[in-house]
Coordinates of C-alpha atoms and ligand atoms in Angstrom, one line a residue:
Chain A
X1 CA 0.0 0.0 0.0
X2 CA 1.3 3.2 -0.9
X3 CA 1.8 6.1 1.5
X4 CA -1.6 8.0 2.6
X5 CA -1.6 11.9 1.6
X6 CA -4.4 13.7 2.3
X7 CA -6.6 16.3 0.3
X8 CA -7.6 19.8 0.3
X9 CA -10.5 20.5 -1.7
X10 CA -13.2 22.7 -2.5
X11 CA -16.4 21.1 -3.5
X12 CA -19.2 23.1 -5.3
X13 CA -22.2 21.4 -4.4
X14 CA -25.8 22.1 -5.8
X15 CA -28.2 22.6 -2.7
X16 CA -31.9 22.7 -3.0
X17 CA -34.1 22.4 -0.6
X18 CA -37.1 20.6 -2.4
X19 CA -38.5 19.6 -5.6
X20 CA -40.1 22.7 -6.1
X21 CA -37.5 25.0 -4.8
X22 CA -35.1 27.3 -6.4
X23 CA -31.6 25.4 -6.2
X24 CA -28.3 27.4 -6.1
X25 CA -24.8 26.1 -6.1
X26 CA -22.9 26.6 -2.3
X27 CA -19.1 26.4 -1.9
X28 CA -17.3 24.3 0.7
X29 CA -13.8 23.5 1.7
X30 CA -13.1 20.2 2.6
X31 CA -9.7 19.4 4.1
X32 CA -7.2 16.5 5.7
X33 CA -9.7 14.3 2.7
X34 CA -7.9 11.0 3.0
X35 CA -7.0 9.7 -0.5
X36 CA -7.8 6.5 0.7
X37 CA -11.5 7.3 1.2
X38 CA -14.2 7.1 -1.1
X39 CA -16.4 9.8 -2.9
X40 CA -19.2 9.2 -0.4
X41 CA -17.0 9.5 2.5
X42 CA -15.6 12.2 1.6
X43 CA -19.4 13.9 1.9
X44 CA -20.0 12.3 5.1
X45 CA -17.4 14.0 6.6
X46 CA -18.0 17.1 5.1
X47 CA -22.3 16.5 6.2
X48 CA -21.1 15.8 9.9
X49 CA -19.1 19.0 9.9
X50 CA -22.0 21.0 8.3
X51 CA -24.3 18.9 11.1
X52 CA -22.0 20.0 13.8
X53 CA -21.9 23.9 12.7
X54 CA -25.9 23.0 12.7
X55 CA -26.4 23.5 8.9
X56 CA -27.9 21.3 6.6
X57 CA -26.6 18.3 5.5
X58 CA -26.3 17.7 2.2
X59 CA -28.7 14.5 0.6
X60 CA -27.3 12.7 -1.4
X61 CA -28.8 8.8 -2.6
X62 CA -26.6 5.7 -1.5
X63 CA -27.2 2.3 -0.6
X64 CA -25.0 -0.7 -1.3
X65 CA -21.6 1.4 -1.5
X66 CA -19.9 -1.3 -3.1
X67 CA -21.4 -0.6 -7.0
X68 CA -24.2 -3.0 -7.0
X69 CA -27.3 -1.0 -6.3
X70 CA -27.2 1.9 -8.5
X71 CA -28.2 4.6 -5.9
X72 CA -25.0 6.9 -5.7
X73 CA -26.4 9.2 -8.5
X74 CA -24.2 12.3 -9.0
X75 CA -22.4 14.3 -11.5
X76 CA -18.8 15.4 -10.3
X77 CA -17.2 17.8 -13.1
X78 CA -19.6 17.2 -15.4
X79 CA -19.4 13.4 -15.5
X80 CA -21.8 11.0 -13.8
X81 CA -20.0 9.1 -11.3
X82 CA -16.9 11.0 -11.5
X83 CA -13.5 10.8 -13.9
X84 CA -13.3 7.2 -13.8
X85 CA -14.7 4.7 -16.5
X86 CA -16.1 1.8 -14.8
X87 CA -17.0 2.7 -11.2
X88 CA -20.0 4.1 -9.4
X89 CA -19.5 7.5 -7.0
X90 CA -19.4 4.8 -4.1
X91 CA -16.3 3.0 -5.9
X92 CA -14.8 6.2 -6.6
X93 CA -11.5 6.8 -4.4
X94 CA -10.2 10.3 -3.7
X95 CA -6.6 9.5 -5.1
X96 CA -8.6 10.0 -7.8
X97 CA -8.3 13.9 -7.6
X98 CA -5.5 16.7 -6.7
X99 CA -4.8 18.4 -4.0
X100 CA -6.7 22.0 -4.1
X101 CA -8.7 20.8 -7.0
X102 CA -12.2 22.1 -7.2
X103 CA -14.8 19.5 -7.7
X104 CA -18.4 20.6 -9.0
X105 CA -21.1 18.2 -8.0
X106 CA -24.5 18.2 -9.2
X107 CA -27.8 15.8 -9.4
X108 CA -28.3 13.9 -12.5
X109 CA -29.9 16.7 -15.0
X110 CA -33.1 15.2 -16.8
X111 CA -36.4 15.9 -17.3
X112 CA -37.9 12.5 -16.9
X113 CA -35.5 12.8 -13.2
X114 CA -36.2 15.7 -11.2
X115 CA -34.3 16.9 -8.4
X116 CA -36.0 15.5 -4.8
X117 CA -33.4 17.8 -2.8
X118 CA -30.0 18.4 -3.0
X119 CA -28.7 15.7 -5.3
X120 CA -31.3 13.3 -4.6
X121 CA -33.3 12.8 -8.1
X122 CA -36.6 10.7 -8.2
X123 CA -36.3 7.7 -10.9
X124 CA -39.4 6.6 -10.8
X125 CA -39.5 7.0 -14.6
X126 CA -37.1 4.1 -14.7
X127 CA -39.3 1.6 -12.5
X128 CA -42.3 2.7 -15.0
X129 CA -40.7 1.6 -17.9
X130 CA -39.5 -1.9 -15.7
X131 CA -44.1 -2.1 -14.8
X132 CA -44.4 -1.6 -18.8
X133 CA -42.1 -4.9 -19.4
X134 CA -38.8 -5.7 -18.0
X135 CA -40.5 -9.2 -16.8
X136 CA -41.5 -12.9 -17.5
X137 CA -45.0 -13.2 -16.6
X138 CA -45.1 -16.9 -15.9
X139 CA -45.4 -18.5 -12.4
X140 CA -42.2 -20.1 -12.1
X141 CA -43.3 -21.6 -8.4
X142 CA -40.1 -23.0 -7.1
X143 CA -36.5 -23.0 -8.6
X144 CA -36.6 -25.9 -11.3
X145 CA -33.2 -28.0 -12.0
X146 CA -30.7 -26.4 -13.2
X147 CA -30.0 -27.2 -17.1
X148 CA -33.8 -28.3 -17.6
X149 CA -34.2 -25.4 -20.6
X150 CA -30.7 -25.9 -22.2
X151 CA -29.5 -22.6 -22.9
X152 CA -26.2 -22.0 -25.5
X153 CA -23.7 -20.2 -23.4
X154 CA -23.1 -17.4 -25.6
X155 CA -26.6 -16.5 -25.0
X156 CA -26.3 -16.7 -21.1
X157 CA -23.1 -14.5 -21.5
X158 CA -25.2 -11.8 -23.7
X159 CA -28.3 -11.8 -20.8
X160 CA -25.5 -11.7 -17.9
X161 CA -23.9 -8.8 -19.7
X162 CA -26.9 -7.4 -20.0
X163 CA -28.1 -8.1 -16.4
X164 CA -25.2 -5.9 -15.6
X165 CA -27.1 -2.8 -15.8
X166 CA -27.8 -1.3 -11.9
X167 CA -30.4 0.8 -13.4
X168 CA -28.2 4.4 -12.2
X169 CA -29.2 6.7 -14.7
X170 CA -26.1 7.4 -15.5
X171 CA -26.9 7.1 -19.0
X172 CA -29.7 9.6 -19.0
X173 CA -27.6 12.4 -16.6
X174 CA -24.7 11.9 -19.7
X175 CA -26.6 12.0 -22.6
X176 CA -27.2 14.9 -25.0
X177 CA -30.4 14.1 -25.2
X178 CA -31.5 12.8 -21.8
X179 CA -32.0 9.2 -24.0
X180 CA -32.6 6.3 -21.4
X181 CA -31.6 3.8 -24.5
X182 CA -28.8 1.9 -22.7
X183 CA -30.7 1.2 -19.8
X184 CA -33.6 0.5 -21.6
X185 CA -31.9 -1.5 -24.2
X186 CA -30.3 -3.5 -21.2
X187 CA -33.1 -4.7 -19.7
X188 CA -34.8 -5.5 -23.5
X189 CA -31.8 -7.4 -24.1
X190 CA -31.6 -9.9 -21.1
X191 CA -34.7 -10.8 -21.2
X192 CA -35.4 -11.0 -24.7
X193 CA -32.3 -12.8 -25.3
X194 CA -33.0 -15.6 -23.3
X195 CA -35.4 -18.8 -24.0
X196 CA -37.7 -17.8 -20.9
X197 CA -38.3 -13.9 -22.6
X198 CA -39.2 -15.3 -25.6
X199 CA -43.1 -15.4 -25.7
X200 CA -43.0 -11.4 -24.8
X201 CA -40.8 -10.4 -26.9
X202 CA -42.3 -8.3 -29.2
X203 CA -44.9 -7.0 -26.8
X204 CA -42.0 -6.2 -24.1
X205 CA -39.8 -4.1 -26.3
X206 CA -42.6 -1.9 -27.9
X207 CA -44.0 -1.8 -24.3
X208 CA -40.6 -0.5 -22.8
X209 CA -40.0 2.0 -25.5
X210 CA -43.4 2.9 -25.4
X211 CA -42.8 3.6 -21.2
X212 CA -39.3 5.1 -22.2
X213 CA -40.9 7.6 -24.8
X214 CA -44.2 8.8 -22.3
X215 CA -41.4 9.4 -19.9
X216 CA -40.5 12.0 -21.8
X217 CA -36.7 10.9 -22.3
X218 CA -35.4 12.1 -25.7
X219 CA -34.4 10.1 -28.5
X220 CA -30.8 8.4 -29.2
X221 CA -28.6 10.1 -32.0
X222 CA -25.9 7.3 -31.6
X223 CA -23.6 9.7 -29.5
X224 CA -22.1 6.9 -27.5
X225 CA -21.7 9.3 -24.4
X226 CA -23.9 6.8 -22.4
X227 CA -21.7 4.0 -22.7
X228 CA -18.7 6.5 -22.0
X229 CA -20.3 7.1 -18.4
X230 CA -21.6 3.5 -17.3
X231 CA -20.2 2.4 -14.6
X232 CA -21.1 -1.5 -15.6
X233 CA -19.3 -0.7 -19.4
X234 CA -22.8 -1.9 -20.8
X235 CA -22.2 -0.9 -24.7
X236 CA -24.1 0.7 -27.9
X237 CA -24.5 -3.0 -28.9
X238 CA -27.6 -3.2 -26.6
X239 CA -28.8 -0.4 -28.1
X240 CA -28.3 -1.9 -31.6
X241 CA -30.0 -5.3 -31.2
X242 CA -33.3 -3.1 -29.2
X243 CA -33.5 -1.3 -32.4
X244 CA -33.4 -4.4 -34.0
X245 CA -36.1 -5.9 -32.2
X246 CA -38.5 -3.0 -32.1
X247 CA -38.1 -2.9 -36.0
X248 CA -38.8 -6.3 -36.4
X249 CA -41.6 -6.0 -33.1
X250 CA -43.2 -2.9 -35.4
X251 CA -43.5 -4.8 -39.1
X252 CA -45.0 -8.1 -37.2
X253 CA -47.4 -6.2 -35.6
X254 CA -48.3 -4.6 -39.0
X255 CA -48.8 -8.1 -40.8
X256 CA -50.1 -9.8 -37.6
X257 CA -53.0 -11.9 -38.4
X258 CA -56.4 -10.8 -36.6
X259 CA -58.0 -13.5 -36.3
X260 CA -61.8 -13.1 -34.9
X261 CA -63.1 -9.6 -34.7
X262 CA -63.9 -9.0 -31.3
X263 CA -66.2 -6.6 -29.6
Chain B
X1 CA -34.5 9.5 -39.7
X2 CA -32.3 6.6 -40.5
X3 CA -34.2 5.6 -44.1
X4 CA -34.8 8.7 -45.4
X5 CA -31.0 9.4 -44.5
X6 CA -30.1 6.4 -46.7
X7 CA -32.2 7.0 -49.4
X8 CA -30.1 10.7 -49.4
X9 CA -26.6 9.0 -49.0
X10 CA -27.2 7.3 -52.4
X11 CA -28.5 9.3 -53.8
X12 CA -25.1 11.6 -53.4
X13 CA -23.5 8.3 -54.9
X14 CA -25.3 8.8 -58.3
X15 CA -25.0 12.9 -58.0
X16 CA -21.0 12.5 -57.8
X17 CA -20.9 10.0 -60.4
X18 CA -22.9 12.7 -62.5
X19 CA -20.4 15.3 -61.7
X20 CA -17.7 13.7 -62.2
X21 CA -18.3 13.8 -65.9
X22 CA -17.5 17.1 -66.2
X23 CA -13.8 15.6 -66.3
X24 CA -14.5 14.5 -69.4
X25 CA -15.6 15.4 -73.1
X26 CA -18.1 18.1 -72.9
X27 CA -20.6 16.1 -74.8
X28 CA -20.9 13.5 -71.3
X29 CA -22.1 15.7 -69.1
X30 CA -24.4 17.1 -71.3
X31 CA -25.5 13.7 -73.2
X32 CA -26.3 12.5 -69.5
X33 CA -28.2 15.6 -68.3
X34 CA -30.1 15.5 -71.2
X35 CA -31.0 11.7 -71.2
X36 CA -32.2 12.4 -67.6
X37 CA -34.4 15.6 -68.6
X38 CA -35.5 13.0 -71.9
X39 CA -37.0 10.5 -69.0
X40 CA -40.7 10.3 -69.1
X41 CA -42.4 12.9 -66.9
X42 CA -43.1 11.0 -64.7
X43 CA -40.2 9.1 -64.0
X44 CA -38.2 12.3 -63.6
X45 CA -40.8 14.3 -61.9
X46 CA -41.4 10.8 -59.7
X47 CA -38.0 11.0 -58.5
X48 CA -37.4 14.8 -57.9
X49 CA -41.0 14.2 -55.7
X50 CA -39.2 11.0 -53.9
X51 CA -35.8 13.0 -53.4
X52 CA -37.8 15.7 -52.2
X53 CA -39.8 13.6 -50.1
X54 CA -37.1 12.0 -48.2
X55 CA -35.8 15.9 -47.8
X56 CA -38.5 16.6 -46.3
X57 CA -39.6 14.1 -43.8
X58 CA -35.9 13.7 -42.8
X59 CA -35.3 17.5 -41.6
X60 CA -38.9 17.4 -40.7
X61 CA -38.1 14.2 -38.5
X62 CA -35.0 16.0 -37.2
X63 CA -36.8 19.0 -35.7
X64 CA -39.5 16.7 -34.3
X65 CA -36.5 15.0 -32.5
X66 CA -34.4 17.5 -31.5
X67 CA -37.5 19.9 -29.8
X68 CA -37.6 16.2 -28.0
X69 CA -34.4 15.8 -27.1
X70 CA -34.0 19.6 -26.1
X71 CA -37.0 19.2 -23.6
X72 CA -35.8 15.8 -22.1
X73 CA -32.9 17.6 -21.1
X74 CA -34.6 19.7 -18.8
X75 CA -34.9 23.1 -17.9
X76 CA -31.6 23.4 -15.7
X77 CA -28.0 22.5 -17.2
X78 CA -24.9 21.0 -15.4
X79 CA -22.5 23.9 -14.5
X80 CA -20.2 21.9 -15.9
X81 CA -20.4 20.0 -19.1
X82 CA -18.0 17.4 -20.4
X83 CA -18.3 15.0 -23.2
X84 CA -16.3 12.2 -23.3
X85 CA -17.2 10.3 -26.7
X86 CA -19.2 11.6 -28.9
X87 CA -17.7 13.3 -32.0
X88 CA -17.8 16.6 -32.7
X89 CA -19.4 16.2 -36.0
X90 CA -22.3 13.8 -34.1
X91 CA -23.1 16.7 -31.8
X92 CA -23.8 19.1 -34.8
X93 CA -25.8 17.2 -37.2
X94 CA -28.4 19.7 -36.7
X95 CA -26.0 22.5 -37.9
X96 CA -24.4 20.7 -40.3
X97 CA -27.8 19.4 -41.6
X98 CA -28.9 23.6 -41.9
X99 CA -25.9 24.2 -43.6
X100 CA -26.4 21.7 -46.3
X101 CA -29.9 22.1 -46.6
X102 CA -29.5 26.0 -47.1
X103 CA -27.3 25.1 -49.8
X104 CA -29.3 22.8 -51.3
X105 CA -32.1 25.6 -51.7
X106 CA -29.6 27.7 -53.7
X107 CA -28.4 24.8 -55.6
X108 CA -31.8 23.9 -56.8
X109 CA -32.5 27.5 -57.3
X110 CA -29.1 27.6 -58.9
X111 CA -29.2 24.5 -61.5
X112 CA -32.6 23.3 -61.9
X113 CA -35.5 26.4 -61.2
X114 CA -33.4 29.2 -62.6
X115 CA -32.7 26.9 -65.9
X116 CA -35.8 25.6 -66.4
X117 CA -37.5 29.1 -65.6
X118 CA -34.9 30.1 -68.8
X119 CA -33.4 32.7 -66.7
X120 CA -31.1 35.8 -68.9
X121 CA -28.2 34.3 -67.1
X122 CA -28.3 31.2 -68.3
X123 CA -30.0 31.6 -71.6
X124 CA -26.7 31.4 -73.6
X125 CA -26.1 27.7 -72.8
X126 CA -29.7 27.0 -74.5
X127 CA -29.3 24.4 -77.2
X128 CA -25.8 25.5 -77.1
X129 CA -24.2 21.7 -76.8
X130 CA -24.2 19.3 -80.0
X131 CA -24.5 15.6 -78.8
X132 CA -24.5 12.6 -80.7
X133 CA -26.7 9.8 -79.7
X134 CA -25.4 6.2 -81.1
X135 CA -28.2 3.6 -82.6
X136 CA -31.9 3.9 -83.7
X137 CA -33.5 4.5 -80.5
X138 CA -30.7 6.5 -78.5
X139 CA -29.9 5.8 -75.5
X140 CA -32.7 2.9 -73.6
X141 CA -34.6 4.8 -76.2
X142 CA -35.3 8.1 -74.8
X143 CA -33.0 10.0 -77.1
X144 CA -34.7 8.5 -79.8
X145 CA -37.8 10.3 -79.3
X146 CA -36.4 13.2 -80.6
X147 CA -36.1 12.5 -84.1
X148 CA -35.5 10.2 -86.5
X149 CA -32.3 8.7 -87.1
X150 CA -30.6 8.6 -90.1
X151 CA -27.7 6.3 -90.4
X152 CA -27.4 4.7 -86.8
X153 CA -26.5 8.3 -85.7
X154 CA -28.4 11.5 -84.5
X155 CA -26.6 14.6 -83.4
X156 CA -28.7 17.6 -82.4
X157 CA -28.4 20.4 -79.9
X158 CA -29.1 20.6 -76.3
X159 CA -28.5 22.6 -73.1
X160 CA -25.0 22.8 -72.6
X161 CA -24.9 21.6 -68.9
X162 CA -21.1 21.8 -69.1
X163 CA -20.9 25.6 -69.7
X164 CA -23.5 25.9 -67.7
X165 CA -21.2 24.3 -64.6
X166 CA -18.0 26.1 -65.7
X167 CA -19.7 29.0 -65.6
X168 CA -21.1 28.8 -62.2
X169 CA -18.3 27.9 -60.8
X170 CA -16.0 30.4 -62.3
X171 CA -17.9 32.5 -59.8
X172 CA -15.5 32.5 -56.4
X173 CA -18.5 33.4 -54.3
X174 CA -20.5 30.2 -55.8
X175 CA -17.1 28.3 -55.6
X176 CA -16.4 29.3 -52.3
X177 CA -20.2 28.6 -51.2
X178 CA -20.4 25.1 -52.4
X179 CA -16.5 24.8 -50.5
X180 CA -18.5 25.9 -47.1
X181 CA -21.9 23.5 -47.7
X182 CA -19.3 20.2 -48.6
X183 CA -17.5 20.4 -45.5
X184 CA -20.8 20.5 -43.8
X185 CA -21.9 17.6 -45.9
X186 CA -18.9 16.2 -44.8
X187 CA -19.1 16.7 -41.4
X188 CA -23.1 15.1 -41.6
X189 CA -22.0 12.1 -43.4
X190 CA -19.2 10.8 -41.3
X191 CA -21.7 10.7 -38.8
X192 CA -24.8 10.0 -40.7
X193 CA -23.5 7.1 -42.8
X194 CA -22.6 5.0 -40.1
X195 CA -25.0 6.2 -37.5
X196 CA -28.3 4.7 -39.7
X197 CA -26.8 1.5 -39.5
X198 CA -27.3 1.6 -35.4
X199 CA -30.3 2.7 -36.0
X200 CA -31.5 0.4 -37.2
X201 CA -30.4 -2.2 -35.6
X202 CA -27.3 -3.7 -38.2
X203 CA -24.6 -3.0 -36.1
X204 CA -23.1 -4.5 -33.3
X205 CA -19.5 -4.0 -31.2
X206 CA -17.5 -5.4 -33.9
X207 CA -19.0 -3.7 -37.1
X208 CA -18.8 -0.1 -35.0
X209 CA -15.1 0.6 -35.6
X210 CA -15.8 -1.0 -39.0
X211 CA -18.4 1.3 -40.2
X212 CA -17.5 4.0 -38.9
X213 CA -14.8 3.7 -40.6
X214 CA -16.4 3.2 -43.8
X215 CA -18.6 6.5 -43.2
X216 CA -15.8 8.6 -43.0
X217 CA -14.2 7.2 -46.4
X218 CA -17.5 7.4 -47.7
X219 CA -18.0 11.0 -46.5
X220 CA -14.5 11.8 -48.0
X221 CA -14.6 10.1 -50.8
X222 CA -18.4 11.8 -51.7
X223 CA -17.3 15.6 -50.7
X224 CA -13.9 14.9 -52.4
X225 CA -15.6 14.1 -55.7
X226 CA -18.6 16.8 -55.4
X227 CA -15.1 19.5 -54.5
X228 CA -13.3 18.3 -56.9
X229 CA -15.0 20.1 -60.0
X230 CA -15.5 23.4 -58.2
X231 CA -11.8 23.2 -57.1
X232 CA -10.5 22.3 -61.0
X233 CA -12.7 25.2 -62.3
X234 CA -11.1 27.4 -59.5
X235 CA -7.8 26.7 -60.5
X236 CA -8.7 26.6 -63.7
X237 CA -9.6 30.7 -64.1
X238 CA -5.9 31.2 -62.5
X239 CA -3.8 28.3 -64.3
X240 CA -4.1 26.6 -67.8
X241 CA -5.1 23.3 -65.8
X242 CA -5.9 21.6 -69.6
X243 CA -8.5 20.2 -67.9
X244 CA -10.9 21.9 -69.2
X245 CA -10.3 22.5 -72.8
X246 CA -13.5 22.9 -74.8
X247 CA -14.9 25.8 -72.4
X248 CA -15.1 29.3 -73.5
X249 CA -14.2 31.3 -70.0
X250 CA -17.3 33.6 -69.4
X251 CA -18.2 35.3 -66.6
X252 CA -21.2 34.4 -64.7
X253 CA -24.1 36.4 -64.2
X254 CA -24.6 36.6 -60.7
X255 CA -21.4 38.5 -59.7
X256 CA -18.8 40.2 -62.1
X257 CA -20.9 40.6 -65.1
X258 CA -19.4 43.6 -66.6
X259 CA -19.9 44.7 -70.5
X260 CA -16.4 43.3 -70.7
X261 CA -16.0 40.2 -68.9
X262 CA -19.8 39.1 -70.4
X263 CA -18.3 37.6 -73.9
X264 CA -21.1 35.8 -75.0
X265 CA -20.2 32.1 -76.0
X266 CA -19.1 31.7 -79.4
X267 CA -21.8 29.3 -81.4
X268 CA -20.7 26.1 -81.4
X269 CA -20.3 24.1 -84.6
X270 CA -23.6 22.4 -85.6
X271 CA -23.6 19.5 -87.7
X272 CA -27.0 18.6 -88.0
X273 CA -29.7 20.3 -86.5
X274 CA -32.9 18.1 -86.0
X275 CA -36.3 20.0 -85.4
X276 CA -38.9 17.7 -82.9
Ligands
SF4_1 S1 -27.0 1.3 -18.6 FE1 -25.2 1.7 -17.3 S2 -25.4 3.9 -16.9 FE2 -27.4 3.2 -17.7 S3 -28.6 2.7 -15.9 FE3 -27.6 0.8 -16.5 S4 -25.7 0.7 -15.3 FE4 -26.5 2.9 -15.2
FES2 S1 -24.3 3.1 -3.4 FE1 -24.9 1.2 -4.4 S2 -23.9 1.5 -6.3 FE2 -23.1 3.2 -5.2

C-alpha cells in the first residue's frame, strides 16, 4: 500500500431544498480528505461537519456502496459518477483527484429525473418503464433443476452482460439528449435474449420503449456518451440489437394476423 | 431518420458520379443531363417528388426530434459540461444538416428552377451543346424520341450543362459557397453514414469501428468528388489546368458581369440540326 496523503478540496455542491424549490450552487472547503476514502465518505465528513456547525446536511442517494445497487447518483465535473470509467461515485477513491482541486457536483440533469433535494433525483421513470415490461410473466413456483431449458452459453453471457445494468441513470444524466436507450436496451436485451423472454418479446420491447418515450426521455442520435459514463461498461450494442427488435416487433405487428373480430 | 437518411446517401452516390463527368468530353455531361431531362415525366418528376420527399420528412423528423431531445434535457443545465465520446461532428448534425440544406435551396434554385424558368443568365447555354446519340433508339430509347435517325446516328443540340457548370463555378463566391456547404456535408456524413446503421439495428461492437470507418471514407470520398469540380474550375480561371479544354471562360451572371467580362459564347459548330 502506498503512502496515505491527504486532500484539500473545494467542492461546489448544488443545494436545493425541495422539488419545487429554487436550487443554487454553495461552496465548501473540505480538508485532511484522505485519499484513501471514497467519494461518499468524503461527503460524510463534510455532512457531519455541516451537522456540527448546525447547517444542513447535504442529501445525497446511497445504498450498497460497493457498485451494486445503482443509488449513488451524481455528476462530479460534469461526468456522472466521476472521472473514472467503470466505477460508481461509491467505488470512486479520492486519489482520484488533486490536491486544491475544485470539484463541482451536481444531481443527474433530466427531465424524466427531477431533483427531490440536493442531489437526490426521483427515478421513478425508470421503474415505470420496468411495470411496462422488463419481466417474465409466468409462475415459475419454485427454482426448477438447473439445465432443464438448455440454454447456448453465448446466449447466457449476452443476458448476464446485460443483467449488468444497476439501473443508475447514469446514462440519462450523460446523454445529450436525456436518452434512457442503454438502460432500456439492457433490460430489453436480457430478457429478450433468453429462452424464458421469448413469448414477450415483441410486446416487451414496444411496451418498454413505449414507457421510455411517455417518460418523456429524448431520443438516441448514436452519440455513445452513455456508454462513456456506465459504470457496468454496458455498450451501444444493446442499443443496436433493441432497435433491432422494435423494427422487427413494429413490421409483425403490422402483418399480424387478426384473427376473430372481437367486440 | 435513418431511411430517409439512406435513401439521401445514395443518392449523393449517383449525383458525384454525375459530376464527375464534367472531367471528361463536354458532350458527357451534357448527353447525360439530357438523357435524364428525356426521361418520361413521370419518371423524372417521380424522383425529384421522392428526393424531395425523403428531404423533407428527414429534416422534418430531425426537428421533431431534437424539440424532443432539447426538452428531455430539462430546464436546468450541469454547471459543468463534459463529453467524453461523442464526435464533434455527431453533436452538430443539426447545424451541419442547416448548412447543407440551405445550400441545397440555392443549388436547386441555382441548377434546376433558374434553368428551367430560362433565366437571362443562363439563356446562352440553351441548345448551345451538340450531342451525338449512337443507334436507332438513342440511349434505352429516350433519345430517340427526338427525331428520327438517319444512319445509326443522330446529333442535335441541347443545353450545354457543361458551360453551364463552368460558368457557375468560375464565380468565387458560388465556388467558395459550395467549399463551405461540402465540408458541412462532410461533417453530416461521417456521422450519418454509419449512425443509420445503429439505428437500425445492423450493427453490433465489432462492425462499429468497422463502419464508422467506412462512413468517413464514404464522407471523403463523396465531398472529395462533389469539391473536386468546383476546385479544378477554381484553379482553372488562375492556371491553364488543360482540364478543361473545350470551355469558353465567361463570366457568370450573378457577380462580375461587366460589358467586358460578359463575352457571350461563341456558337458552337452544328452539324446537323434536327427539329422535334
Ligand atoms: S446502462 Fe449503465 S449507466 Fe445506464 S442505468 Fe444501466 S448501469 Fe447505469
Ligand atoms: S451506493 Fe450502491 S452502487 Fe453506489
Amino acid at each position: 500500500m502506498s503512502e496515505e496523503k491527504t486532500l484539500s478540496l473545494t467542492l461546489k455542491v448544488w443545494r436545493q431544498s425541495k422539488a419545487d424549490a429554487k436550487g443554487h450552487f454553495e461552496t465548501y472547503k473540505v480538508s485532511n480528505v484522505s485519499t484513501g476514502s471514497s467519494f461518499l465518505e468524503m461527503l460524510d465528513i463534510l455532512n457531519e461537519d455541516l451537522v456540527a456547525q448546525g447547517k444542513e446536511p447535504i442529501a445525497f442517494d446511497h445504498d450498497c456502496r460497493e457498485g451494486i445497487c445503482g443509488m449513488c447518483s451524481m455528476t462530479i465535473n460534469g461526468m456522472p459518477h466521476g472521472p473514472l470509467p467503470g466505477v460508481t461515485t461509491c467505488q470512486l477513491h479520492m486519489r482520484n483527484f488533486r490536491d486544491g482541486e475544485t470539484i463541482t457536483i451536481e444531481p443527474w440533469r433530466a427531465k424524466p429525473f427531477p431533483v427531490i433535494k440536493d442531489l437526490i433525483v426521483d427515478r421513478t421513470a425508470f421503474d415505470k418503464i420496468i411495470q411496462a415490461g422488463g419481466f417474465v410473466s409466468v409462475r415459475t413456483g419454485s427454482a426448477i433443476d438447473a439445465n432443464i431449458i438448455p440454454i447456448a452459453k453465448e446466449t447466457a453471457d449476452l443476458a448476464m452482460d446485460a443483467a449488468e445494468c444497476i439501473g443508475c441513470g447514469a446514462c440519462v444524466a450523460a446523454c445529450k439528449n436525456a436518452s434512457a436507450m442503454l438502460f432500456v436496451s439492457s433490460k430489453v436485451t436480457q430478457l429478450n435474449t433468453l429462452p424464458q423472454g421469448q413469448p414477450e418479446k415483441d410486446r416487451r420491447v414496444l411496451a418498454m420503449v413505449k414507457a421510455m418515450d411517455d417518460a418523456g426521455f429524448g431520443n438516441c442520435s448514436n452519440l455513445g456518451e452513455c456508454q462513456a459514463v456506465c459504470p457496468k461498461g454496458q455498450t451501444l450494442d444493446f442499443i443496436a440489437k433493441m432497435n433491432r427488435d422494435y423494427a422487427v416487433a413494429s413490421i409483425k405487428k403490422l402483418f399480424k394476423s387478426r384473427g376473430k373480430s372481437r367486440k | 431518420m435513418a431511411v430517409t437518411g439512406l435513401v439521401l446517401v445514395l443518392f449523393l452516390l449517383v449525383h458525384v458520379v454525375g459530376n464527375l463527368q464534367m472531367f471528361q468530353d463536354p458532350s458527357h455531361i451534357n448527353t447525360y443531363a439530357h438523357l435524364l431531362h428525356s426521361l418520361p415525366p413521370v419518371c423524372l418528376w417521380g424522383f425529384r417528388a421522392f428526393i424531395l420527399l425523403c428531404f423533407v420528412v428527414h429534416f422534418g423528423i430531425a426537428i421533431k426530434l431534437k424539440i424532443e431531445n432539447l426538452n428531455a434535457r430539462g430546464p436546468e443545465g450541469y454547471l459543468t459540461k463534459s463529453t467524453r465520446y461523442a464526435a464533434w461532428s455527431a453533436r452538430m448534425m443539426v447545424i451541419s444538416g442547416i448548412i447543407v440544406l440551405l445550400f441545397v435551396f440555392g443549388h436547386i434554385i441555382h441548377f434546376t428552377i433558374l434553368k428551367e424558368a430560362g433565366a437571362d443568365c443562363l439563356a446562352q447555354f440553351k441548345d448551345a451543346a451538340t450531342i451525338t446519340a449512337f443507334g436507332d433508339h438513342g440511349l434505352f430509347g429516350y433519345l430517340g424520341t427526338h427525331g428520327p435517325a438517319e444512319g445509326g446516328a443522330i446529333t442535335y443540340k441541347v443545353f450545354d450543362v457543361y458551360g453551364m457548370v463552368y460558368a457557375g463555378f468560375s464565380c468565387p463566391w458560388i465556388a467558395g459557397a459550395y467549399v463551405i456547404a461540402m465540408l458541412a456535408l462532410l461533417s453530416h456524413l461521417s456521422h450519418g453514414a454509419h449512425s443509420m446503421f445503429q439505428s437500425i439495428g445492423w450493427r453490433n461492437e465489432t462492425l462499429r469501428p468497422i463502419l464508422r470507418g467506412v462512413a468517413v471514407v464514404y464522407a471523403v470520398v463523396v465531398c472529395g468528388g462533389l469539391l473536386a469540380v468546383p476546385a479544378a474550375i477554381q484553379l482553372d480561371q488562375h492556371v491553364d489546368t488543360g482540364l478543361f479544354p473545350t470551355v469558353h471562360k465567361t463570366a457568370c451572371c450573378a457577380c462580375d458581369a461587366t460589358p467586358e467580362n460578359n463575352v457571350p459564347a461563341t456558337e458552337p459548330e452544328v452539324i446537323v440540326t434536327i427539329q422535334q
